Amino acid sequence: MARGRNWGASTKLVHGGIRRSQFGETSEALFLTQGFVYDSAEAAEARFKGEEDGFIYSRYANPTVDMFEQRMCLLEGAEDARATASGMAAVASAIACQVKQGDHIVAARALFGSCRWVVEKLMPKYGVECTLVDGKNLDEWKAAVRPETKVFFFETPTNPTLELVDIKAVADLAHENGATLVIDNVFATPVLQKPLELGADVVCYSATKHIDGQGRCLGGVVLSSKDWIDENLHDYFRHTGPSLSPFNAWVLLKGLETLSLRVRQQTETAGRLADFLSGRKDVTRVLYPGHESHPQHDLASRQMKGGSTLLAFEMAGGKEAAFAFENALDIIAISNNLGDAKSLVTHPATTTHKNLSDEDRAELGISGGLIRLSVGLEDAEDLIGDVEQALDAALKA
Ligand SMILES: *Cc1c(COP(=O)(O)O)cnc(C)c1O
């Protein structure tokens, strides 16, 4: 494997995967090119045969995109990766590339909306059925397994209620039944959680979130063993073209340099906000895996290195109070995005989760008073002050 496997995470994030051009540049070079030229017809033939290393076409691979993939592999401890144009391109490719008609998927019910659409609505059109389960409940995973079950899929912590799924326990169950476990690790980030070490087979990211983390571009990545990628994703990826733009790969490489710093700082501030919110009478529930009041705090300590950069809380006054709170915020902006340097707040019931039925929302604990907060890089005192004045304003409204 590549140079740097024994480095610490921060060193990997700064130096991992660098390929310098003949000019010896310090920063990663941006190769905005579609194609590549060959010295001779024989060289082109050799490259197409795979007898000679080198690039062929940027839909398959590109030097800047390759640096991003290699850096992600080092960080995640994966053998191989494919970078994609968005997080959804990563998830949809990781699932679609490995199933065929007649196969079955078991997925946790609490999924990012588009991920849920892929397994619940899209896959059945191609003859791949899906059973949704409560990810926390191992018995439901067990009961859902069929002889034709091919894939297990979930995210942890979940969006927006920050519930956890036990990665190791579900990985063991998947493997006992010959299934592949795919994890969407966006909420935890590669800094706070390492699914491959806990037994997952495939990890997906929306790099749009913490990996860029500065609101600039979309991106995604699928990571796994070399065998899994060769057997499943390699051809699918080449011929369907969900490829990442080299420009966006360059932005994401720069984002990775500061990923660990940002995630650790954002997590620390999120913990302080969770403490503050826990002391408020007008807040009925605080959902933060790093807080000891979280029902799965033990599991959080076992499988995560920190409590997440996101938290959720429920306001006693329901939707009306939640809206009054959001509208009174000064520093924190209303946006459904997350993982950004800027703190962002969203009301899941009327935005990210509005397409679910009332019943589905209730089942997931997404009430009218629920607020999701993505904690940014501002000073903790300023954020606590902003939340406090907005809660007070909502009480008066
Ligand atoms: C944002 C997100 C995605 C999709 O990523 P895009 O880059 O927006 O396509 C998938 N899963 C989770 C958990 C997300 O937060």
PDB file of C-alpha atoms in Angstrom, residues 112-114 159-160 335-337 346-356 366 372:
ATOM      1  CA  PHE A 112     -30.876  10.423   4.764  1.00  0.00           C
ATOM      2  CA  GLY A 113     -33.963  11.081   2.587  1.00  0.00           C
ATOM      3  CA  SER A 114     -32.366  10.386  -0.805  1.00  0.00           C
ATOM      4  CA  ASN A 159     -30.084  12.114  10.713  1.00  0.00           C
ATOM      5  CA  PRO A 160     -31.646  14.020  12.454  1.00  0.00           C
ATOM      6  CA  SER A 335     -29.917  25.850   6.135  1.00  0.00           C
ATOM      7  CA  ASN A 336     -30.403  22.137   5.554  1.00  0.00           C
ATOM      8  CA  ASN A 337     -26.683  21.657   4.854  1.00  0.00           C
ATOM      9  CA  THR A 346     -32.762  23.166  10.350  1.00  0.00           C
ATOM     10  CA  HIS A 347     -36.307  22.139  11.229  1.00  0.00           C
ATOM     11  CA  PRO A 348     -36.357  18.550   9.917  1.00  0.00           C
ATOM     12  CA  ALA A 349     -40.138  18.009  10.051  1.00  0.00           C
ATOM     13  CA  THR A 350     -40.801  20.759   7.479  1.00  0.00           C
ATOM     14  CA  THR A 351     -37.637  20.493   5.365  1.00  0.00           C
ATOM     15  CA  THR A 352     -35.319  17.475   5.118  1.00  0.00           C
ATOM     16  CA  HIS A 353     -37.956  15.005   6.324  1.00  0.00           C
ATOM     17  CA  LYS A 354     -41.110  16.641   4.957  1.00  0.00           C
ATOM     18  CA  ASN A 355     -41.623  13.863   2.387  1.00  0.00           C
ATOM     19  CA  LEU A 356     -42.147  11.190   5.044  1.00  0.00           C
ATOM     20  CA  ILE A 366     -39.104  13.788  14.305  1.00  0.00           C
ATOM     21  CA  ARG A 372     -31.111  19.977  14.252  1.00  0.00           C
TER      22      ARG A 372
END
